[in-house]
Amino acid sequence: MRIVTVYSKPSCGQCNMTKIELRKKGVQFEEINALSPGNEELAEAIRERANEKGIIGSFPYVTVYDEYNELIADWFGFIPDSINNHAAVSDAEDAA
């Protein structure tokens, strides 16, 4: 089973679109407000990851981990192709 987390921020259109699309595809996910008080270290880690990928800070940040807690996918922003790719793999895993 894959674990999907959506790191979002308030009033974020791309965050809302990502969550809507994940729900439409039947993908379960956890949402974490990266800008909530107490999440300063998390927000900094997300900024560092964006820098590693050459991306100017954009939300949401989506992570996908496998059953062994290995990061298998991550992306920034509303990326329908990434959502579709994950949903297709999840469907195949569920059918197996």
Backbone as ProteinMPNN parsed JSONL, in Angstrom:
{"seq_chain_A": "MRIVTVYSKPSCGQCNMTKIELRKKGVQFEEINALSPGNEELAEAIRERANEKGIIGSFPYVTVYDEYNELIADWFGFIPDSINNHAAVSDAEDAA", "coords_chain_A": {"N_chain_A": [[0.837, -1.185, 0.0], [0.468, 2.202, -0.769], [1.485, 5.34, 0.592], [0.221, 8.468, 0.627], [0.902, 11.857, 0.949], [-0.196, 15.142, 1.234], [1.197, 18.149, 1.377], [0.184, 21.219, 2.254], [-0.977, 24.661, 2.02], [-2.874, 27.346, 3.474], [-5.59, 28.742, 1.556], [-4.786, 27.968, -1.046], [-4.898, 27.505, -4.345], [-3.831, 25.545, -6.152], [-3.321, 23.538, -4.342], [-5.913, 22.86, -3.492], [-6.988, 21.967, -5.953], [-5.356, 19.742, -6.416], [-6.064, 18.058, -4.26], [-8.782, 17.645, -4.84], [-8.583, 16.276, -7.285], [-7.154, 13.963, -6.506], [-9.055, 12.818, -4.809], [-11.125, 12.353, -6.686], [-9.911, 10.344, -8.148], [-9.898, 8.359, -6.338], [-7.819, 8.099, -4.54], [-6.431, 7.722, -1.441], [-5.309, 10.006, 1.013], [-3.21, 11.889, 3.241], [-3.493, 15.099, 4.627], [-1.413, 17.812, 5.362], [-0.983, 20.892, 6.855], [1.514, 22.813, 5.985], [2.287, 25.261, 6.889], [1.338, 25.689, 9.399], [1.48, 26.798, 12.821], [4.322, 25.655, 14.564], [5.193, 23.987, 12.599], [7.524, 24.831, 11.425], [10.08, 23.682, 10.946], [9.371, 21.642, 9.206], [8.351, 23.15, 7.049], [10.735, 24.371, 6.261], [12.216, 22.123, 5.452], [10.708, 21.367, 3.241], [11.138, 23.58, 1.577], [13.887, 23.217, 1.142], [13.836, 20.803, -0.283], [12.491, 21.658, -2.567], [14.411, 23.396, -3.586], [16.435, 21.512, -4.164], [15.248, 20.224, -6.299], [15.193, 22.252, -8.078], [13.087, 24.046, -8.078], [11.09, 26.853, -7.664], [9.749, 27.636, -4.628], [6.684, 26.137, -4.295], [3.346, 25.218, -3.697], [0.949, 22.566, -3.753], [3.099, 20.273, -1.944], [3.655, 17.037, -2.726], [3.997, 13.778, -1.534], [4.826, 10.334, -2.08], [4.98, 7.288, -0.624], [6.181, 3.92, -0.435], [5.196, 0.605, 0.743], [7.375, -0.046, 2.258], [8.255, 2.226, 3.361], [9.741, 3.822, 1.678], [10.568, 6.587, -0.285], [8.915, 7.029, -3.247], [7.878, 8.735, -5.098], [7.618, 12.228, -5.669], [6.35, 15.544, -5.902], [5.835, 18.99, -6.823], [3.184, 21.321, -6.806], [0.127, 21.383, -8.824], [-0.162, 18.621, -10.574], [-1.553, 16.894, -12.852], [-0.797, 14.598, -14.427], [1.029, 13.232, -12.763], [-0.636, 12.568, -10.641], [-2.48, 10.921, -11.998], [-0.74, 8.855, -12.843], [0.022, 7.788, -10.384], [-2.483, 6.964, -9.403], [-3.159, 4.982, -11.265], [-1.201, 3.025, -10.746], [-1.871, 2.42, -8.107], [-4.422, 1.317, -8.507], [-3.705, -0.998, -9.93], [-2.222, -2.347, -7.996], [-4.211, -2.793, -6.093], [-5.819, -4.56, -7.491], [-4.265, -6.807, -7.631]], "CA_chain_A": [[0.0, 0.0, 0.0], [1.208, 3.454, -0.866], [1.07, 6.389, 1.511], [0.279, 9.753, -0.052], [0.739, 13.008, 1.822], [-0.273, 16.431, 0.556], [1.596, 19.264, 2.225], [-0.51, 22.348, 1.649], [-1.037, 25.908, 2.777], [-4.22, 27.916, 3.349], [-5.954, 29.538, 0.371], [-3.898, 27.55, -2.13], [-5.695, 26.937, -5.425], [-3.24, 24.303, -6.649], [-3.515, 22.531, -3.282], [-7.301, 22.411, -3.582], [-7.157, 21.194, -7.186], [-4.686, 18.452, -6.223], [-6.891, 17.235, -3.365], [-9.989, 17.264, -5.58], [-8.225, 15.251, -8.286], [-6.839, 12.732, -5.783], [-10.332, 12.232, -4.364], [-11.818, 11.831, -7.873], [-9.237, 9.119, -8.566], [-10.027, 7.379, -5.262], [-6.542, 7.969, -3.836], [-6.469, 8.185, -0.064], [-4.134, 10.806, 1.339], [-3.214, 12.703, 4.451], [-3.151, 16.49, 4.348], [-0.725, 18.512, 6.44], [-0.76, 22.315, 6.591], [2.947, 23.022, 6.221], [2.528, 26.577, 7.462], [0.756, 25.778, 10.742], [2.457, 27.02, 13.892], [4.979, 24.419, 14.986], [5.677, 23.252, 11.423], [8.586, 25.62, 10.805], [11.119, 22.776, 10.424], [8.775, 20.976, 8.047], [8.33, 24.12, 5.954], [12.117, 24.545, 5.804], [12.581, 20.9, 4.727], [10.038, 21.429, 1.942], [11.883, 24.567, 0.782], [15.147, 22.587, 0.74], [13.53, 19.827, -1.336], [12.199, 22.436, -3.775], [15.707, 23.852, -4.101], [17.101, 20.339, -4.745], [14.598, 19.936, -7.58], [15.261, 23.437, -8.917], [11.745, 24.616, -8.152], [10.812, 27.988, -6.778], [8.712, 27.192, -3.692], [5.323, 26.01, -4.794], [2.529, 24.227, -2.999], [1.291, 21.647, -2.687], [4.185, 19.314, -2.097], [3.027, 15.725, -2.592], [4.929, 12.655, -1.426], [4.266, 8.995, -2.165], [5.878, 6.289, -0.045], [5.709, 2.545, -0.594], [4.949, -0.128, 1.989], [8.644, -0.148, 2.991], [8.545, 3.597, 3.77], [10.699, 4.399, 0.738], [9.983, 7.614, -1.144], [8.908, 6.564, -4.634], [7.509, 9.854, -5.966], [7.255, 13.494, -5.038], [6.236, 16.637, -6.851], [5.309, 20.262, -6.359], [2.15, 21.9, -7.641], [-0.948, 20.554, -9.347], [0.385, 17.896, -11.723], [-2.502, 15.811, -13.125], [-0.138, 13.373, -14.903], [1.576, 12.516, -11.607], [-1.786, 11.99, -9.926], [-2.984, 9.81, -12.815], [0.224, 7.759, -12.783], [-0.084, 7.143, -9.065], [-3.781, 6.305, -9.304], [-3.11, 3.767, -12.078], [-0.395, 2.041, -10.011], [-2.663, 2.011, -6.948], [-5.461, 0.415, -9.005], [-3.076, -2.277, -10.267], [-1.875, -3.002, -6.728], [-5.451, -3.248, -5.47], [-6.337, -5.697, -8.269], [-3.374, -7.971, -7.452]], "C_chain_A": [[0.875, 1.239, 0.0], [0.616, 4.485, 0.088], [1.297, 7.732, 0.82], [0.032, 10.853, 0.973], [0.76, 14.269, 0.969], [0.062, 17.504, 1.591], [1.06, 20.522, 1.557], [-0.34, 23.605, 2.493], [-2.431, 26.488, 2.575], [-4.386, 28.726, 2.06], [-5.07, 29.249, -0.829], [-4.729, 26.847, -3.206], [-5.148, 25.619, -5.944], [-3.381, 23.183, -5.619], [-4.931, 21.96, -3.377], [-7.539, 21.563, -4.821], [-6.525, 19.812, -7.058], [-5.536, 17.535, -5.354], [-8.161, 16.771, -4.06], [-9.678, 16.141, -6.556], [-7.878, 13.922, -7.616], [-8.123, 12.046, -5.333], [-11.092, 11.634, -5.541], [-11.227, 10.51, -8.321], [-9.303, 8.039, -7.492], [-8.742, 7.142, -4.481], [-6.698, 8.544, -2.433], [-5.187, 8.947, 0.238], [-4.327, 11.485, 2.678], [-2.842, 14.115, 4.03], [-2.512, 17.105, 5.583], [-0.532, 19.959, 6.009], [0.676, 22.625, 6.979], [3.247, 24.356, 6.89], [1.88, 26.762, 8.832], [1.839, 26.076, 11.761], [3.017, 25.685, 14.376], [5.543, 23.609, 13.832], [6.815, 23.988, 10.714], [9.687, 24.735, 10.212], [10.622, 22.039, 9.193], [8.779, 21.913, 6.839], [9.731, 24.328, 5.392], [12.576, 23.322, 5.002], [11.937, 20.882, 3.339], [10.738, 22.432, 1.037], [13.202, 23.972, 0.281], [14.91, 21.58, -0.378], [13.219, 20.543, -2.654], [13.495, 22.926, -4.408], [16.464, 22.711, -4.768], [16.551, 20.042, -6.134], [14.611, 21.13, -8.526], [13.927, 24.135, -9.087], [11.657, 25.792, -7.191], [9.609, 27.591, -5.948], [7.292, 27.255, -4.201], [4.598, 24.964, -3.963], [1.452, 23.762, -3.938], [2.589, 20.907, -2.984], [3.569, 17.967, -1.79], [4.114, 14.657, -2.525], [4.163, 11.343, -1.506], [5.331, 8.028, -1.655], [5.294, 4.901, -0.267], [5.556, 1.881, 0.77], [6.206, -0.307, 2.833], [9.13, 1.218, 3.473], [9.671, 4.222, 2.944], [9.962, 5.424, -0.129], [10.065, 7.137, -2.596], [8.486, 7.66, -5.61], [7.268, 11.08, -5.105], [7.22, 14.567, -6.111], [5.647, 17.857, -6.165], [4.252, 20.742, -7.334], [1.08, 20.895, -8.041], [-0.457, 19.925, -10.639], [-0.539, 16.701, -12.009], [-1.845, 14.518, -13.602], [0.443, 12.566, -13.742], [0.461, 11.865, -10.805], [-2.309, 10.786, -10.695], [-2.045, 8.616, -12.767], [0.139, 7.037, -11.455], [-1.395, 6.376, -8.937], [-3.783, 5.003, -10.093], [-2.318, 2.678, -11.381], [-1.16, 1.529, -8.815], [-3.751, 1.043, -7.37], [-4.882, -0.954, -9.318], [-2.718, -3.047, -9.005], [-3.111, -3.551, -6.055], [-6.008, -4.477, -6.176], [-5.528, -6.965, -8.041], [-3.713, -8.755, -6.211]], "O_chain_A": [[1.894, 1.302, 0.689], [-0.586, 4.498, 0.353], [2.425, 8.083, 0.474], [-0.914, 10.792, 1.758], [1.616, 14.44, 0.101], [-0.685, 17.732, 2.543], [1.439, 20.849, 0.433], [0.337, 23.61, 3.521], [-3.102, 26.151, 1.599], [-3.431, 29.314, 1.552], [-4.654, 30.162, -1.542], [-5.204, 25.73, -3.001], [-5.907, 24.673, -6.155], [-3.541, 22.017, -5.982], [-5.127, 20.745, -3.347], [-8.224, 20.542, -4.747], [-7.086, 18.825, -7.533], [-5.709, 16.36, -5.678], [-8.576, 15.624, -3.889], [-10.424, 15.166, -6.645], [-8.268, 12.864, -8.109], [-8.26, 10.829, -5.463], [-11.644, 10.54, -5.429], [-11.947, 9.644, -8.819], [-8.821, 6.927, -7.702], [-8.588, 6.107, -3.834], [-7.052, 9.711, -2.264], [-4.11, 8.576, -0.228], [-5.443, 11.634, 3.176], [-1.976, 14.307, 3.177], [-3.001, 16.943, 6.701], [0.01, 20.23, 4.938], [1.01, 22.689, 8.162], [4.347, 24.557, 7.404], [1.874, 27.87, 9.369], [2.985, 25.659, 11.595], [2.281, 24.718, 14.571], [6.286, 22.652, 14.049], [7.037, 23.779, 9.521], [10.173, 24.999, 9.113], [11.376, 21.836, 8.241], [9.163, 21.515, 5.739], [9.9, 24.447, 4.178], [13.252, 23.47, 3.984], [12.554, 20.431, 2.374], [10.917, 22.166, -0.152], [13.59, 24.194, -0.865], [15.696, 21.509, -1.323], [13.631, 20.094, -3.723], [13.654, 22.874, -5.627], [17.071, 22.906, -5.82], [17.294, 19.656, -7.037], [14.103, 21.044, -9.644], [13.667, 24.745, -10.124], [12.102, 25.714, -6.046], [8.561, 27.245, -6.495], [6.775, 28.331, -4.501], [5.178, 23.949, -3.577], [1.071, 24.5, -4.846], [3.099, 20.915, -4.104], [3.016, 17.769, -0.708], [5.03, 14.632, -3.347], [3.017, 11.243, -1.067], [6.438, 7.962, -2.19], [4.076, 4.722, -0.287], [5.758, 2.508, 1.81], [6.115, -0.682, 4.002], [10.263, 1.358, 3.932], [10.447, 5.038, 3.441], [8.873, 5.157, -0.636], [11.152, 6.873, -3.109], [8.709, 7.536, -6.814], [6.786, 10.989, -3.976], [7.956, 14.511, -7.096], [5.05, 17.774, -5.091], [4.402, 20.591, -8.546], [1.118, 19.727, -7.656], [-0.347, 20.593, -11.667], [-0.329, 15.616, -11.467], [-2.291, 13.436, -13.221], [0.355, 11.338, -13.743], [0.604, 10.733, -10.343], [-2.557, 9.737, -10.101], [-2.502, 7.478, -12.662], [0.18, 5.808, -11.408], [-1.413, 5.26, -8.419], [-4.354, 4.013, -9.636], [-2.718, 1.515, -11.415], [-1.116, 0.335, -8.52], [-3.993, 0.05, -6.683], [-5.502, -1.971, -9.006], [-2.89, -4.264, -8.949], [-3.08, -4.651, -5.504], [-6.605, -5.343, -5.535], [-6.034, -8.07, -8.231], [-3.063, -9.758, -5.917]]}, "name": "protein", "num_of_chains": 1, "seq": "MRIVTVYSKPSCGQCNMTKIELRKKGVQFEEINALSPGNEELAEAIRERANEKGIIGSFPYVTVYDEYNELIADWFGFIPDSINNHAAVSDAEDAA"}
